[in-house]
Amino acid sequence: GFLWVGTQEGLARFDGIEFRVFGPGNTPAFRQSRVYAMEVDAAGDLWVGTLAGVLRYHNGNVTAWTTDSGLSNDLVYAVCAGPRGRVYIGTRDGLDVLANGHIRSLSSELGLRELVVSSLAVDPAASVLWVGTPDEGLIRIEGDEHLRITEADGLPSDRINDLVVDEAGRLWVATFSGLGVVDRDRVSAYDAASGLSGSDIQALHADPSGAIWIGTSSSGLNRIQD
């Protein structure tokens, strides 16, 4: 029942009455206060991407993984919980996976050198990991294979801010120039001409009713239903 808020000055927890802030001043695992990403896994643990590694909040205890633990870079832009307890971590220098307490570099294994990861999404039904980048488009990873999808394939832009998979298995892609949709082998796009209030899409959310909520940088909030 807690509300968790990631800020530039630490992680805040709201219980309905007051806030408690976790940061370098009161939590040793926090080496830096800026929070970029948050994710709750199937076990109920909270994962937090920061400027100084990835953290896990578990039953009041906070544990950190950094470059000293094998992370590709301490600047973590994206965190995504996957199947079998895996946690995917997108950093400024690559894509990592944390499994059984150990980190390994997926970007190195797949030959994706110098990969900057801005967003992540998992489609558990298809065993697919989607990786968004700030300037190289979208990458689809399934097993040991990967496929890159870019503007040339129909995405509105190669600059990706956020990703979400809906209940039908469609991937929604927030870019600086519109909203992309990847449905199996088909890529389509929405922009201001399609009815969106703006094309610089910053955040996405798929709600239980099937609606997609779309946050823009300066043009308000949109919803796509049916």
CSV table of C-alpha atoms in Angstrom, one decimal:
chain,number,residue,atom,x,y,z
A,1,GLY,CA,0.0,0.0,0.0
A,2,PHE,CA,3.0,2.4,-0.1
A,3,LEU,CA,3.5,5.0,-2.8
A,4,TRP,CA,7.2,5.1,-3.9
A,5,VAL,CA,8.6,8.3,-5.5
A,6,GLY,CA,11.9,8.6,-7.3
A,7,THR,CA,13.4,12.1,-7.0
A,8,GLN,CA,16.7,13.9,-7.7
A,9,GLU,CA,17.3,13.9,-3.9
A,10,GLY,CA,16.6,10.2,-3.1
A,11,LEU,CA,13.8,7.6,-2.8
A,12,ALA,CA,10.7,8.7,-1.0
A,13,ARG,CA,8.0,6.3,0.5
A,14,PHE,CA,4.5,7.7,1.3
A,15,ASP,CA,2.3,5.7,3.7
A,16,GLY,CA,-0.8,8.0,3.3
A,17,ILE,CA,0.2,10.3,6.2
A,18,GLU,CA,3.9,11.1,5.8
A,19,PHE,CA,7.0,10.6,3.7
A,20,ARG,CA,10.1,8.8,4.6
A,21,VAL,CA,13.1,9.6,2.4
A,22,PHE,CA,16.0,7.1,1.7
A,23,GLY,CA,19.2,8.6,0.6
A,24,PRO,CA,23.0,8.9,1.2
A,25,GLY,CA,22.4,10.6,4.6
A,26,ASN,CA,20.5,7.6,6.1
A,27,THR,CA,21.0,4.6,3.9
A,28,PRO,CA,24.6,3.5,3.2
A,29,ALA,CA,23.7,1.6,0.0
A,30,PHE,CA,22.7,5.0,-1.5
A,31,ARG,CA,26.0,6.4,-2.8
A,32,GLN,CA,24.2,9.1,-4.8
A,33,SER,CA,20.7,10.5,-4.4
A,34,ARG,CA,19.4,10.8,-8.0
A,35,VAL,CA,16.8,8.1,-9.0
A,36,TYR,CA,16.2,7.3,-12.7
A,37,ALA,CA,14.0,4.2,-12.6
A,38,MET,CA,12.0,1.9,-10.4
A,39,GLU,CA,10.5,-1.6,-10.8
A,40,VAL,CA,8.6,-4.0,-8.5
A,41,ASP,CA,9.4,-7.7,-9.1
A,42,ALA,CA,7.1,-10.7,-8.6
A,43,ALA,CA,8.4,-11.2,-5.1
A,44,GLY,CA,7.4,-7.6,-4.1
A,45,ASP,CA,11.0,-6.3,-3.9
A,46,LEU,CA,11.6,-2.7,-5.2
A,47,TRP,CA,14.5,-2.2,-7.6
A,48,VAL,CA,15.8,1.3,-8.1
A,49,GLY,CA,18.1,2.6,-10.8
A,50,THR,CA,20.3,5.5,-9.7
A,51,LEU,CA,23.3,7.5,-10.7
A,52,ALA,CA,25.5,5.1,-8.6
A,53,GLY,CA,24.2,1.6,-9.4
A,54,VAL,CA,21.1,-0.4,-8.9
A,55,LEU,CA,19.5,-1.0,-5.5
A,56,ARG,CA,17.0,-3.5,-4.1
A,57,TYR,CA,14.7,-2.7,-1.2
A,58,HIS,CA,13.7,-5.9,0.5
A,59,ASN,CA,11.9,-6.0,3.9
A,60,GLY,CA,13.4,-2.7,5.0
A,61,ASN,CA,17.0,-3.6,3.8
A,62,VAL,CA,18.7,-1.9,0.9
A,63,THR,CA,21.4,-3.7,-1.2
A,64,ALA,CA,23.4,-2.2,-3.9
A,65,TRP,CA,25.1,-3.5,-7.1
A,66,THR,CA,27.7,-1.3,-8.9
A,67,THR,CA,30.6,-1.6,-11.3
A,68,ASP,CA,32.4,-3.3,-8.4
A,69,SER,CA,29.8,-6.0,-8.6
A,70,GLY,CA,30.1,-6.3,-12.4
A,71,LEU,CA,27.6,-3.7,-13.6
A,72,SER,CA,28.6,-2.2,-17.0
A,73,ASN,CA,28.2,1.3,-15.7
A,74,ASP,CA,26.9,2.9,-12.4
A,75,LEU,CA,24.5,5.2,-14.3
A,76,VAL,CA,21.3,3.1,-14.5
A,77,TYR,CA,18.6,4.4,-16.7
A,78,ALA,CA,16.2,1.4,-16.7
A,79,VAL,CA,15.3,-1.6,-14.6
A,80,CYS,CA,12.9,-4.4,-15.6
A,81,ALA,CA,11.9,-7.6,-13.7
A,82,GLY,CA,11.9,-10.7,-15.9
A,83,PRO,CA,10.9,-14.3,-15.5
A,84,ARG,CA,12.7,-16.8,-13.2
A,85,GLY,CA,13.7,-14.0,-10.8
A,86,ARG,CA,15.9,-12.2,-13.4
A,87,VAL,CA,16.3,-8.4,-13.3
A,88,TYR,CA,17.4,-6.6,-16.5
A,89,ILE,CA,19.4,-3.4,-16.0
A,90,GLY,CA,20.0,-0.8,-18.7
A,91,THR,CA,23.0,1.5,-18.2
A,92,ARG,CA,24.9,4.1,-20.0
A,93,ASP,CA,27.3,1.5,-21.2
A,94,GLY,CA,25.2,-1.6,-21.9
A,95,LEU,CA,22.6,-4.1,-20.9
A,96,ASP,CA,23.1,-6.4,-17.9
A,97,VAL,CA,21.2,-9.1,-16.3
A,98,LEU,CA,21.2,-10.0,-12.6
A,99,ALA,CA,20.4,-13.6,-11.9
A,100,ASN,CA,21.1,-15.7,-8.7
A,101,GLY,CA,22.9,-12.7,-7.2
A,102,HIS,CA,25.4,-12.4,-10.1
A,103,ILE,CA,25.6,-9.8,-12.9
A,104,ARG,CA,26.6,-10.6,-16.5
A,105,SER,CA,26.7,-8.4,-19.6
A,106,LEU,CA,24.0,-9.3,-22.2
A,107,SER,CA,25.2,-6.6,-24.6
A,108,SER,CA,28.7,-8.2,-24.7
A,109,GLU,CA,27.3,-11.7,-25.2
A,110,LEU,CA,25.1,-10.4,-28.1
A,111,GLY,CA,27.9,-8.3,-29.7
A,112,LEU,CA,26.1,-5.0,-28.9
A,113,ARG,CA,29.1,-2.9,-28.1
A,114,GLU,CA,28.8,0.6,-26.5
A,115,LEU,CA,25.0,0.2,-26.2
A,116,VAL,CA,23.2,3.0,-24.2
A,117,VAL,CA,19.9,1.7,-22.8
A,118,SER,CA,17.1,4.2,-22.1
A,119,SER,CA,14.2,1.8,-21.4
A,120,LEU,CA,13.3,-1.9,-21.1
A,121,ALA,CA,10.2,-4.0,-21.3
A,122,VAL,CA,9.6,-7.8,-21.0
A,123,ASP,CA,6.9,-9.8,-22.9
A,124,PRO,CA,6.8,-12.9,-20.7
A,125,ALA,CA,4.3,-14.7,-23.0
A,126,ALA,CA,6.8,-14.5,-25.9
A,127,SER,CA,10.0,-14.7,-23.9
A,128,VAL,CA,11.1,-11.5,-25.5
A,129,LEU,CA,13.1,-8.6,-24.0
A,130,TRP,CA,12.6,-5.2,-25.6
A,131,VAL,CA,15.4,-2.6,-25.3
A,132,GLY,CA,15.0,1.1,-26.1
A,133,THR,CA,18.0,3.3,-26.9
A,134,PRO,CA,18.3,7.1,-27.0
A,135,ASP,CA,19.6,7.2,-30.6
A,136,GLU,CA,19.8,3.7,-32.1
A,137,GLY,CA,16.1,2.6,-32.1
A,138,LEU,CA,14.7,-0.5,-30.6
A,139,ILE,CA,16.2,-3.9,-30.1
A,140,ARG,CA,14.2,-7.2,-29.8
A,141,ILE,CA,16.1,-9.9,-27.9
A,142,GLU,CA,14.9,-13.5,-27.9
A,143,GLY,CA,17.3,-16.1,-26.6
A,144,ASP,CA,20.6,-15.6,-28.3
A,145,GLU,CA,19.2,-13.7,-31.2
A,146,HIS,CA,18.5,-10.0,-31.5
A,147,LEU,CA,16.8,-7.8,-34.1
A,148,ARG,CA,17.1,-4.0,-34.5
A,149,ILE,CA,14.0,-2.0,-35.4
A,150,THR,CA,14.4,1.7,-36.5
A,151,GLU,CA,12.8,4.6,-38.3
A,152,ALA,CA,13.5,2.7,-41.6
A,153,ASP,CA,11.0,0.0,-40.3
A,154,GLY,CA,8.3,2.5,-39.4
A,155,LEU,CA,9.2,3.8,-35.9
A,156,PRO,CA,8.5,7.5,-35.5
A,157,SER,CA,12.0,8.1,-34.2
A,158,ASP,CA,15.2,6.2,-33.2
A,159,ARG,CA,15.2,8.2,-29.9
A,160,ILE,CA,13.2,6.1,-27.4
A,161,ASN,CA,12.0,7.3,-24.0
A,162,ASP,CA,9.8,4.5,-22.7
A,163,LEU,CA,8.3,1.1,-23.5
A,164,VAL,CA,5.3,-0.9,-22.4
A,165,VAL,CA,3.8,-4.3,-23.4
A,166,ASP,CA,0.0,-4.5,-23.3
A,167,GLU,CA,-2.1,-7.6,-22.5
A,168,ALA,CA,-2.3,-8.4,-26.2
A,169,GLY,CA,1.4,-8.6,-26.5
A,170,ARG,CA,1.7,-5.3,-28.5
A,171,LEU,CA,4.7,-3.1,-27.7
A,172,TRP,CA,4.1,0.6,-27.3
A,173,VAL,CA,7.1,2.8,-28.0
A,174,ALA,CA,7.4,6.4,-26.7
A,175,THR,CA,9.7,8.4,-28.9
A,176,PHE,CA,10.6,12.1,-29.3
A,177,SER,CA,8.6,12.2,-32.6
A,178,GLY,CA,5.5,10.2,-31.8
A,179,LEU,CA,4.1,6.9,-30.5
A,180,GLY,CA,5.1,3.6,-32.2
A,181,VAL,CA,3.3,0.3,-32.0
A,182,VAL,CA,5.0,-3.1,-32.7
A,183,ASP,CA,2.5,-5.8,-33.2
A,184,ARG,CA,4.2,-9.0,-34.3
A,185,ASP,CA,6.0,-8.1,-37.6
A,186,ARG,CA,4.0,-4.9,-38.1
A,187,VAL,CA,5.1,-1.4,-37.0
A,188,SER,CA,2.7,1.5,-37.0
A,189,ALA,CA,2.8,5.0,-35.5
A,190,TYR,CA,0.7,7.7,-34.0
A,191,ASP,CA,1.6,11.5,-33.9
A,192,ALA,CA,-0.2,14.8,-33.6
A,193,ALA,CA,-1.9,14.2,-37.0
A,194,SER,CA,-3.4,11.0,-35.5
A,195,GLY,CA,-5.0,12.9,-32.6
A,196,LEU,CA,-2.2,13.0,-30.0
A,197,SER,CA,-1.9,16.3,-28.2
A,198,GLY,CA,1.9,16.3,-28.9
A,199,SER,CA,4.6,14.1,-30.4
A,200,ASP,CA,7.3,14.2,-27.8
A,201,ILE,CA,6.2,11.2,-25.7
A,202,GLN,CA,8.0,10.8,-22.4
A,203,ALA,CA,6.0,8.1,-20.5
A,204,LEU,CA,3.6,5.2,-21.0
A,205,HIS,CA,1.3,3.0,-18.9
A,206,ALA,CA,-1.0,0.2,-19.8
A,207,ASP,CA,-3.9,-0.1,-17.3
A,208,PRO,CA,-6.0,-3.2,-16.5
A,209,SER,CA,-8.8,-2.0,-18.8
A,210,GLY,CA,-6.5,-2.2,-21.8
A,211,ALA,CA,-6.1,1.5,-22.2
A,212,ILE,CA,-2.7,3.0,-22.9
A,213,TRP,CA,-1.9,6.3,-21.1
A,214,ILE,CA,0.6,8.6,-22.8
A,215,GLY,CA,2.5,11.3,-21.1
A,216,THR,CA,4.0,14.1,-23.3
A,217,SER,CA,6.8,16.5,-22.5
A,218,SER,CA,4.6,19.7,-22.6
A,219,SER,CA,1.3,18.8,-24.2
A,220,GLY,CA,-0.5,17.0,-21.4
A,221,LEU,CA,-1.8,13.5,-21.0
A,222,ASN,CA,-3.5,11.2,-23.6
A,223,ARG,CA,-5.3,7.9,-23.5
A,224,ILE,CA,-5.9,5.4,-26.3
A,225,GLN,CA,-8.8,3.1,-25.7
A,226,ASP,CA,-9.8,0.3,-28.1
